[in-house]
């Protein structure tokens, strides 16, 4: 018998829950036979969703590998996360987190509250021995590929030693999950010269340079991050958040402007029809969602946060990413370089 | 006789110097009769450039309002700025800065070395009394307008009191130069709640909230900056730099991708011809360069940095912006709220 990767999926998380999660789970177990998914949330709602989704996704999936775990409560995005994690023991997020903590599942996935996932990752699942902080590490699209930004989580005011750990953990992820042989690690800075930077960067730079486990290539400006100048981009969570959100915001605004332009006249509308296929293919390449959600690195189990607006396809990809994470022994590899 | 605004223009600065600067100066004195421009740089080169530019721009400009000031040396972009400012006394940047310091000119404009301009602004032109740091404040395009980012300069590791000054100075600029009646001021943060943020933001937030001279609207996420959620966006220079460069980088990458898509097939090429006018008009709106370069706020005179790739049009706009800055008494207004 094959050993399964067991994932606790917060069925209630995300803008289109539970259907996006349930449909994603069906697709994932169809496409990967070493995966088992626990749909955690309100049992009756999930059961109804399973019926709806089976009608569109097909019933030809292994029903024994999708299991419903009842959790009557839900943590909303607007709730203060620390309080929510402490009080809502019967929520889908807390229950799913505990399934990882108890060793019943290998991984946790949620498209719900980022705050509750970050807090729960730290206080319920817990950090691996020696890990100072568990960063949230999303993949962003770059000019001709992708890059991992470590940290975009809630850990602001990082210390230099944390950035070194981020670099090590990020390298392991990019090598073993994304398949980049010798990932280039760079630190976000406001110029390429070694003497530039704020206090954190100036202290972290020589430590990164001296670290034998990583392929450190020096400083990187935010512009060059988007151009694809590094595979693992380390920074304080505040900076990572600004980088990630500016990229998303600029992308959204430019796409809105483009659509406005295309719809502005009869002439442009005809043009739009002609360019549509080429445009779709190109923009698909500038999209990191096919790689799955953003992992928190350095925990006693895998915790993954996906976009609130995740589609079934993104949930599917994230679930299959969990199988890879387990089978590649990422946690063991992180332990080995951190301890 | 009208009182002129006198601008010392670093004729040697920028990728297309001196022609882009000289052509910009000709256009500016044609379009504004209260402006006088000193072209600072290698005299022979500027003289030759004036002849070339007059051939394209026309000779019908007031020759008495464009004056050449010889400066035989040039500071290159790659030079360490502090050293360059100290050693190259005969460079166009140092000489032009000194013309402002000596009161001979009201303003300095350069498309050359950002580092040398920032250092020269602080050490040659000098700060107004009471100003802790002089921020570099570029305008960025937003969804339906523009926003001022203060600070994007070299002042990393800012203190909370500096952010309050940035907010005051930025508000004066947006009100008097851009014409926004009651500019909304926000602080860059990783969430909208007051308790979020790093140590700097947590300390600065209540100080900004208590400041009667500004219209403080709270925290803003980087995504909402691009969406146009504030007019004056205050942050540490490190964060401002990451925001600005990510925006520019993402814009460049998406435009490159779009062009690739449009050129990928015969069908898309025909479509491209049809959408071209609409697209041009739309993208023109997502561009802040018509407002001129980025001012350093809080100095004893105006110092403006424009893009290295500035066109004659951008140089023209920046020179005319200097007239507004002087005529609106921005320095006096800043003094009044800082002291």
XYZ file of C-alpha atoms in Angstrom:
678
model
C 0.000 0.000 0.000
C 1.222 3.462 -0.909
C 1.812 5.923 1.880
C -0.599 8.811 1.553
C 0.050 12.500 2.063
C -2.845 13.577 4.247
C -3.991 17.176 3.926
C -6.405 18.997 6.246
C -8.175 21.453 3.940
C -10.087 24.367 5.491
C -13.245 23.796 3.460
C -14.808 27.038 4.743
C -11.933 29.346 3.690
C -11.931 31.629 0.663
C -14.349 33.811 -1.254
C -16.038 30.885 -2.977
C -16.087 28.375 -0.143
C -16.896 25.616 0.211
C -17.351 24.820 -3.499
C -13.937 26.026 -4.691
C -12.260 23.877 -2.036
C -14.404 20.820 -2.605
C -14.036 20.964 -6.394
C -10.280 21.455 -5.987
C -10.092 18.427 -3.690
C -11.949 16.243 -6.198
C -9.578 17.283 -8.989
C -6.521 16.719 -6.833
C -7.400 13.179 -5.723
C -8.216 12.340 -9.347
C -4.835 13.604 -10.517
C -2.711 12.236 -7.688
C -3.218 8.774 -6.203
C -0.979 9.339 -3.195
C -3.146 12.132 -1.757
C -5.860 12.007 0.899
C -7.913 15.124 1.671
C -9.821 15.909 4.880
C -12.465 18.527 4.180
C -12.713 20.348 7.515
C -15.814 22.474 8.155
C -19.585 22.388 8.512
C -20.486 18.821 7.652
C -23.906 19.445 6.109
C -22.614 22.271 3.928
C -19.671 20.224 2.738
C -21.876 17.239 1.989
C -24.180 19.423 -0.132
C -21.175 20.973 -1.846
C -19.750 17.526 -2.630
C -22.976 16.663 -4.428
C -22.945 19.907 -6.411
C -19.289 19.535 -7.318
C -19.575 15.870 -8.290
C -22.188 16.963 -10.811
C -19.674 19.245 -12.549
C -16.367 17.518 -11.785
C -17.605 13.961 -12.275
C -18.106 11.194 -9.735
C -15.181 9.093 -10.942
C -12.920 9.851 -8.002
C -11.799 7.657 -5.129
C -14.359 8.503 -2.449
C -12.264 6.918 0.270
C -9.627 9.604 -0.199
C -11.968 12.533 0.516
C -13.096 12.558 4.139
C -15.333 15.094 5.871
C -14.305 16.292 9.340
C -16.983 18.320 11.071
C -16.064 21.760 12.455
C -19.165 23.824 13.183
C -17.447 27.216 13.597
C -15.826 29.558 11.049
C -13.163 32.266 11.531
C -13.959 35.291 9.373
C -11.264 37.366 7.620
C -12.098 40.447 9.666
C -11.609 38.804 13.069
C -8.488 39.630 15.108
C -6.486 36.445 14.518
C -4.910 35.847 17.938
C -8.264 36.085 19.676
C -10.005 33.989 17.028
C -7.460 31.157 17.284
C -7.742 31.157 21.061
C -11.547 31.257 21.284
C -12.853 29.380 18.264
C -11.617 25.888 19.050
C -14.354 24.374 16.875
C -13.522 26.441 13.812
C -12.361 24.802 10.606
C -8.982 26.558 10.857
C -8.199 25.537 14.445
C -9.450 22.006 13.932
C -7.464 21.553 10.705
C -4.341 22.984 12.367
C -4.734 20.538 15.253
C -4.950 17.630 12.831
C -1.442 18.551 11.665
C -0.207 19.128 15.196
C -1.495 15.717 16.301
C 0.265 14.011 13.398
C -3.017 12.873 11.858
C -2.308 15.035 8.792
C 0.902 16.107 7.078
C -0.294 19.435 5.803
C -2.843 22.220 6.255
C -4.270 24.311 3.410
C -6.546 27.359 3.679
C -7.834 30.101 1.394
C -9.315 31.789 4.474
C -7.943 34.267 7.036
C -4.219 34.906 6.477
C -3.838 36.240 10.004
C -5.413 33.178 11.627
C -3.307 30.852 9.461
C -0.085 32.681 10.405
C -0.938 32.711 14.102
C -2.169 29.123 14.092
C 0.980 27.991 12.271
C 3.160 29.455 15.000
C 1.118 28.585 18.098
C -0.703 25.362 17.154
C 1.525 23.590 14.619
C 4.689 25.121 16.080
C 8.185 25.749 14.765
C 10.872 23.178 14.079
C 13.644 23.152 16.678
C 16.095 25.973 16.025
C 13.833 27.938 13.694
C 13.578 31.507 15.016
C 10.572 32.467 12.937
C 8.416 30.732 10.363
C 8.179 32.960 7.291
C 5.343 33.012 4.763
C 6.929 32.512 1.360
C 4.768 33.216 -1.697
C 5.975 32.694 -5.252
C 5.682 35.724 -7.481
C 5.753 35.782 -11.274
C 8.843 37.392 -12.823
C 9.704 38.324 -16.398
C 10.572 34.794 -17.454
C 9.901 32.664 -14.409
C 9.122 32.841 -10.706
C 10.778 33.891 -7.451
C 10.174 33.027 -3.813
C 9.775 36.011 -1.477
C 10.756 35.165 2.111
C 9.213 36.726 4.270
C 5.767 38.142 3.468
C 4.218 37.087 6.760
C 3.492 38.849 10.002
C 7.066 38.785 11.349
C 8.069 42.434 11.050
C 11.255 43.886 12.561
C 13.279 40.785 11.697
C 16.799 40.192 13.016
C 19.715 39.459 10.649
C 20.012 35.835 11.823
C 16.375 35.290 10.784
C 17.131 36.445 7.258
C 19.900 33.855 7.052
C 17.437 31.147 8.075
C 14.929 32.462 5.506
C 17.625 32.149 2.843
C 18.424 28.553 3.797
C 14.803 27.432 3.999
C 13.871 29.245 0.780
C 16.746 27.580 -1.081
C 15.601 24.136 0.011
C 12.077 24.902 -1.163
C 13.102 26.229 -4.577
C 15.488 23.328 -5.153
C 13.236 20.475 -4.085
C 9.736 21.704 -4.902
C 10.300 23.980 -7.896
C 13.337 22.135 -9.221
C 15.892 24.931 -9.528
C 19.306 23.291 -9.165
C 21.325 26.030 -7.484
C 18.877 28.788 -6.525
C 20.289 32.326 -6.558
C 19.651 34.028 -3.216
C 19.574 37.825 -2.991
C 18.642 40.341 -0.310
C 16.278 43.213 -1.154
C 18.162 46.504 -1.044
C 17.950 50.051 -2.368
C 21.099 49.703 -4.473
C 23.431 46.960 -5.601
C 26.516 48.063 -3.624
C 27.467 46.181 -0.464
C 27.705 49.355 1.644
C 24.123 50.420 0.868
C 21.048 49.561 2.866
C 19.355 49.966 6.208
C 20.732 48.622 9.473
C 19.136 45.191 8.985
C 20.523 44.701 5.482
C 23.998 45.922 6.405
C 24.190 43.395 9.219
C 22.614 40.513 7.313
C 24.681 40.958 4.126
C 28.048 39.633 5.421
C 26.271 36.811 7.263
C 24.577 35.708 4.038
C 27.853 36.062 2.169
C 29.573 33.789 4.664
C 26.854 31.122 4.602
C 28.120 27.968 2.817
C 24.689 26.342 2.344
C 23.338 28.978 -0.046
C 24.241 30.526 -3.399
C 24.220 34.168 -2.292
C 24.491 36.639 -5.160
C 24.287 39.905 -3.179
C 21.817 42.774 -3.082
C 18.869 43.124 -5.425
C 16.708 46.153 -6.150
C 12.944 45.627 -6.202
C 12.866 46.377 -9.928
C 15.276 43.510 -10.614
C 13.225 41.134 -8.474
C 10.383 41.515 -10.984
C 12.873 41.211 -13.847
C 13.859 37.794 -12.474
C 17.270 38.575 -10.958
C 17.016 36.024 -8.134
C 15.224 32.777 -7.248
C 15.058 33.305 -3.487
C 14.511 36.893 -2.346
C 15.027 37.500 1.366
C 13.684 40.494 3.252
C 11.857 41.604 6.363
C 8.124 40.771 6.211
C 7.194 44.463 5.997
C 9.316 44.922 2.887
C 8.131 41.608 1.424
C 4.529 42.633 1.933
C 5.081 45.990 0.207
C 6.820 44.279 -2.709
C 4.121 41.623 -3.126
C 1.184 44.021 -2.786
C 2.703 46.636 -5.104
C 3.253 43.969 -7.731
C -0.325 42.727 -7.412
C -1.754 46.249 -7.331
C 0.193 47.422 -10.377
C -0.761 44.286 -12.285
C -4.450 44.816 -11.463
C -4.421 48.500 -12.358
C -2.641 47.929 -15.670
C -4.996 45.106 -16.622
C -7.996 47.307 -15.796
C -6.518 50.108 -17.926
C -5.863 47.681 -20.770
C -9.450 46.420 -20.688
C -10.755 49.992 -20.665
C -8.617 50.774 -23.697
C -9.813 47.679 -25.542
C -13.469 48.512 -24.888
C -13.185 52.228 -25.712
C -14.146 52.179 -29.416
C -15.509 49.910 -32.140
C -12.063 49.830 -33.696
C -10.363 48.781 -30.457
C -13.062 46.169 -29.786
C -12.329 44.470 -33.097
C -8.630 44.663 -32.295
C -9.313 43.120 -28.899
C -10.926 40.067 -30.475
C -7.890 39.577 -32.676
C -5.299 39.840 -29.897
C -7.249 37.861 -27.303
C -5.641 34.425 -27.782
C -2.093 35.799 -27.859
C -2.772 38.000 -24.836
C -4.241 35.154 -22.821
C -1.262 32.916 -23.490
C 1.187 35.641 -22.486
C -0.562 36.671 -19.308
C -0.868 33.051 -18.261
C 2.911 32.989 -18.138
C 2.912 35.996 -15.777
C 1.088 34.086 -13.079
C 2.547 32.032 -10.257
C -0.702 30.423 -9.101
C -0.089 27.186 -10.996
C 2.629 26.425 -8.440
C 0.134 26.442 -5.582
C -0.167 28.586 -2.475
C 2.387 30.225 -0.201
C 3.990 27.861 2.326
C 5.011 28.798 5.841
C 8.514 27.409 6.148
C 10.101 25.891 9.242
C 7.046 24.404 10.988
C 6.362 20.927 12.397
C 4.287 20.133 9.321
C 3.301 22.018 6.228
C 1.002 25.041 6.399
C -0.040 26.614 3.107
C -2.021 29.803 2.527
C -3.690 30.252 -0.850
C -5.374 33.368 -2.230
C -8.819 34.220 -0.911
C -9.982 34.243 -4.519
C -8.527 30.791 -5.252
C -10.151 28.774 -8.013
C -10.613 24.991 -7.865
C -7.505 24.753 -10.053
C -5.380 26.654 -7.540
C -6.690 24.534 -4.670
C -5.889 21.417 -6.693
C -2.347 22.645 -7.389
C -1.814 23.504 -3.743
C -2.961 20.073 -2.584
C -0.618 18.349 -5.007
C 2.203 20.685 -3.890
C 1.675 19.211 -0.386
C 2.390 15.714 -1.696
C 5.664 16.940 -3.146
C 6.541 18.703 0.107
C 6.092 15.519 2.075
C 7.723 13.158 -0.397
C 10.740 15.433 -0.747
C 11.166 15.447 3.062
C 11.380 19.249 3.124
C 10.961 19.436 6.898
C 13.815 16.978 7.419
C 16.010 18.938 5.026
C 15.232 22.202 6.807
C 15.997 20.588 10.170
C 19.356 19.439 8.850
C 20.536 22.918 7.816
C 19.038 24.831 10.753
C 20.136 22.697 13.700
C 10.119 93.638 -14.914
C 8.912 90.223 -13.900
C 10.935 88.366 -11.319
C 12.479 85.300 -12.881
C 12.748 81.842 -11.431
C 16.357 80.900 -12.071
C 17.141 77.227 -12.511
C 20.604 75.648 -12.568
C 20.198 72.675 -14.912
C 22.830 69.933 -14.882
C 23.289 69.861 -18.653
C 25.521 66.785 -18.471
C 23.051 64.584 -16.510
C 20.942 61.799 -17.985
C 21.217 59.106 -20.633
C 20.742 61.528 -23.528
C 22.728 64.497 -22.236
C 23.293 67.183 -23.123
C 20.695 67.269 -25.932
C 17.679 66.163 -23.854
C 18.448 68.882 -21.307
C 19.150 71.605 -23.831
C 16.043 70.826 -25.898
C 13.975 70.748 -22.702
C 15.352 74.133 -21.662
C 14.460 75.678 -25.035
C 10.896 74.366 -24.791
C 10.529 75.571 -21.213
C 11.659 79.167 -21.819
C 9.368 79.283 -24.854
C 6.399 78.108 -22.775
C 7.079 80.153 -19.646
C 8.259 83.748 -19.721
C 9.186 83.921 -16.035
C 11.873 81.252 -16.304
C 15.629 81.612 -16.742
C 17.782 78.506 -17.251
C 21.506 78.131 -16.547
C 22.906 75.222 -18.543
C 25.738 73.998 -16.330
C 28.382 71.770 -17.904
C 31.082 71.558 -20.557
C 30.718 74.817 -22.432
C 31.797 73.643 -25.881
C 29.539 70.601 -25.753
C 26.567 72.650 -24.612
C 27.181 75.260 -27.308
C 27.226 72.554 -29.986
C 24.106 70.993 -28.480
C 22.307 74.354 -28.506
C 22.950 74.601 -32.242
C 21.687 71.062 -32.867
C 18.607 71.589 -30.715
C 17.750 74.976 -32.200
C 17.612 73.222 -35.571
C 14.849 70.919 -34.312
C 13.164 73.023 -31.638
C 13.310 76.339 -33.551
C 15.325 79.433 -32.816
C 12.364 81.535 -31.737
C 13.206 81.525 -28.028
C 14.507 84.262 -25.768
C 18.260 83.704 -25.912
C 18.858 85.899 -22.876
C 17.032 83.429 -20.696
C 19.299 80.492 -21.512
C 22.796 81.002 -20.114
C 25.739 78.627 -20.272
C 27.833 78.167 -17.118
C 31.033 76.243 -17.710
C 31.790 73.208 -15.538
C 34.468 71.019 -17.089
C 33.971 67.934 -14.915
C 31.184 65.332 -14.837
C 30.064 62.995 -12.039
C 29.176 59.589 -13.455
C 26.291 57.485 -12.135
C 28.626 54.748 -10.954
C 30.777 57.004 -8.744
C 30.384 56.806 -4.947
C 28.377 60.004 -4.357
C 29.922 61.325 -1.132
C 33.425 61.106 -2.563
C 32.365 62.558 -5.916
C 30.678 65.581 -4.321
C 33.747 66.214 -2.167
C 36.363 65.840 -4.907
C 34.761 67.029 -8.135
C 34.291 70.713 -7.318
C 34.260 71.560 -11.029
C 31.561 69.074 -11.931
C 28.234 70.235 -13.336
C 26.381 68.823 -10.303
C 28.531 70.523 -7.649
C 28.661 73.804 -9.551
C 24.895 73.852 -10.138
C 24.270 73.007 -6.471
C 26.519 75.862 -5.396
C 24.581 78.288 -7.593
C 21.504 77.464 -5.480
C 23.448 77.610 -2.237
C 24.838 81.056 -3.148
C 21.365 82.371 -3.930
C 22.195 82.917 -7.585
C 19.597 80.329 -8.557
C 16.306 79.242 -6.997
C 16.374 75.660 -8.119
C 18.582 72.787 -9.267
C 17.508 70.117 -11.755
C 19.413 66.985 -12.776
C 18.722 63.783 -14.690
C 22.169 62.559 -13.597
C 23.438 60.689 -10.531
C 20.671 60.282 -7.934
C 23.213 59.620 -5.199
C 25.218 62.790 -5.931
C 22.023 64.857 -6.086
C 20.820 63.508 -2.739
C 24.187 64.044 -1.060
C 24.684 67.474 -2.639
C 21.191 68.521 -1.598
C 21.954 67.736 2.036
C 25.556 68.957 2.267
C 25.749 71.816 -0.271
C 22.242 73.291 -0.477
C 21.452 72.312 3.109
C 18.252 71.765 5.054
C 15.792 74.387 6.212
C 16.005 75.095 9.942
C 14.140 72.439 11.897
C 13.977 69.908 9.063
C 15.436 66.624 10.326
C 15.867 65.064 6.903
C 15.155 66.149 3.348
C 13.139 63.385 1.647
C 13.047 62.659 -2.079
C 9.398 62.683 -3.078
C 8.509 61.268 -6.511
C 4.994 61.249 -7.904
C 3.729 57.857 -8.991
C 0.805 57.136 -11.293
C -2.225 55.546 -9.628
C -5.432 54.072 -11.036
C -7.075 57.414 -11.682
C -4.484 59.995 -10.667
C -1.174 60.397 -8.904
C 0.325 60.076 -5.423
C 3.415 61.517 -3.755
C 5.689 58.969 -2.076
C 7.718 60.511 0.757
C 10.466 59.248 1.214
C 12.196 57.431 -1.654
C 15.623 58.931 -0.960
C 18.688 57.701 0.824
C 17.418 58.299 4.368
C 16.855 54.764 5.583
C 16.093 53.869 9.212
C 13.870 56.928 9.662
C 12.574 58.016 13.062
C 8.823 58.558 13.675
C 9.227 62.349 13.978
C 10.720 62.410 10.470
C 7.651 60.705 9.049
C 5.502 63.440 10.571
C 7.632 66.080 8.843
C 7.403 64.128 5.585
C 3.614 64.198 5.914
C 3.536 67.959 6.489
C 5.918 68.799 3.646
C 4.226 66.374 1.256
C 0.832 67.896 2.002
C 2.113 71.379 1.190
C 3.537 70.119 -2.087
C 0.404 68.323 -3.205
C -1.810 71.234 -2.254
C 0.220 74.044 -3.829
C 1.938 72.401 -6.781
C -0.503 69.696 -7.809
C -3.620 71.529 -6.662
C -5.274 68.944 -4.411
C -7.327 70.878 -1.869
C -7.129 68.665 1.209
C -4.599 65.929 0.424
C -5.246 62.578 2.092
C -2.153 61.439 4.004
C -1.606 57.751 4.770
C 1.236 55.671 6.177
C 2.353 52.516 4.360
C 1.502 49.485 6.441
C 0.934 45.738 6.087
C -2.722 45.981 7.108
C -5.326 48.623 7.697
C -5.705 48.165 11.459
C -4.066 50.629 13.827
C -2.341 47.918 15.893
C -0.545 46.460 12.852
C 2.889 47.409 11.600
C 6.545 47.443 12.479
C 8.034 49.449 15.352
C 8.405 52.610 13.219
C 4.796 52.588 12.002
C 3.380 51.827 15.438
C 5.190 54.832 16.883
C 4.496 57.191 13.991
C 0.785 56.359 13.664
C -0.487 58.170 16.809
C 1.810 61.112 16.083
C 0.356 61.485 12.587
C -3.147 61.066 13.980
C -2.532 63.904 16.453
C -1.059 66.275 13.850
C -3.493 69.146 13.137
C -1.785 70.375 9.931
C -2.510 67.259 7.900
C -5.514 65.234 6.773
C -4.367 61.858 8.095
C -6.515 58.950 6.939
C -4.623 56.069 8.586
C -2.711 53.069 7.292
C -2.583 52.060 3.653
C -1.502 48.773 2.096
C 0.827 48.985 -0.895
C -1.870 47.566 -3.155
C -4.186 50.458 -2.267
C -1.435 53.011 -2.910
C -1.478 51.954 -6.565
C -5.274 51.953 -6.519
C -5.163 55.636 -5.525
C -6.146 55.406 -1.852
C -4.037 58.397 -0.721
C -2.467 61.577 -2.104
C 0.542 61.707 0.214
C 2.052 58.351 1.141
C 4.603 58.460 3.958
C 7.144 55.740 4.646
C 10.781 55.063 5.390
C 13.000 55.543 2.309
C 13.731 51.813 2.135
C 10.033 50.984 1.890
C 9.421 53.879 -0.524
C 12.201 52.662 -2.770
C 10.819 49.108 -2.824
C 7.335 50.427 -3.625
C 8.543 52.722 -6.413
C 10.886 50.201 -8.007
C 8.365 47.345 -7.832
C 5.796 49.552 -9.531
C 8.236 50.518 -12.277
C 9.516 46.961 -12.678
C 6.048 45.432 -12.890
C 4.949 48.082 -15.379
C 7.985 47.389 -17.569
C 7.584 43.634 -17.464
C 3.878 43.757 -18.270
C 4.441 46.156 -21.162
C 7.178 43.889 -22.536
C 4.848 40.898 -22.239
C 2.067 42.822 -23.942
C 4.315 43.768 -26.854
C 5.473 40.150 -27.186
C 1.854 39.028 -27.302
C 0.943 41.624 -29.925
C 3.864 40.615 -32.145
C 3.367 36.853 -31.766
C 1.161 36.154 -34.828
C -0.222 37.764 -37.968
C -3.633 37.886 -36.337
C -2.348 39.622 -33.214
C -0.319 42.069 -35.319
C -3.455 43.216 -37.129
C -5.224 43.505 -33.779
C -2.319 45.552 -32.452
C -2.751 48.119 -35.231
C -6.409 48.470 -34.360
C -5.934 48.916 -30.612
C -2.855 51.157 -30.835
C -4.549 54.585 -30.517
C -6.774 53.526 -27.607
C -3.875 51.841 -25.853
C -1.605 54.848 -26.217
C -4.223 57.189 -24.773
C -4.816 54.901 -21.804
C -1.184 54.303 -20.962
C -0.481 58.003 -21.200
C -2.824 58.411 -18.269
C -0.787 55.888 -16.250
C 2.287 58.082 -16.287
C 3.342 60.714 -13.768
C 6.169 62.227 -15.835
C 4.072 65.143 -17.084
C 4.221 66.552 -13.551
C 8.002 66.847 -13.658
C 10.733 65.245 -11.567
C 10.948 64.254 -7.918
C 11.644 67.149 -5.529
C 13.752 66.939 -2.396
C 11.611 68.647 0.211
C 12.831 70.830 3.078
C 16.000 72.315 1.591
C 17.232 75.923 1.332
C 16.177 75.996 -2.303
C 14.598 73.514 -4.651
C 16.449 70.377 -5.752
C 14.738 68.166 -8.327
C 15.825 64.771 -9.625
C 14.370 63.598 -12.927
C 14.653 60.165 -14.508
C 17.949 59.280 -16.151
C 15.945 58.500 -19.274
C 14.169 61.879 -19.252
C 12.929 63.216 -22.578
C 13.043 66.924 -23.511
C 9.362 67.031 -22.546
C 10.059 65.791 -19.020
C 12.919 68.242 -18.599
C 10.620 71.037 -19.811
C 7.902 70.022 -17.343
C 10.393 69.863 -14.492
C 11.749 73.341 -15.260
C 8.252 74.807 -15.294
C 7.484 72.961 -12.029
C 10.376 74.967 -10.525
C 8.637 78.230 -11.412
C 5.527 77.062 -9.601
C 7.567 75.972 -6.601
C 9.115 79.396 -6.273
C 5.998 81.415 -7.006
C 3.969 79.402 -4.509
C 6.597 80.073 -1.812
C 6.810 76.391 -0.945
C 9.965 76.798 1.126
C 8.321 79.555 3.212
C 5.260 77.408 3.703
C 7.377 74.457 4.809
C 9.298 76.668 7.217
C 6.045 77.866 8.735
C 4.783 74.367 9.611
C 8.134 72.896 10.653
C 9.486 75.574 12.943
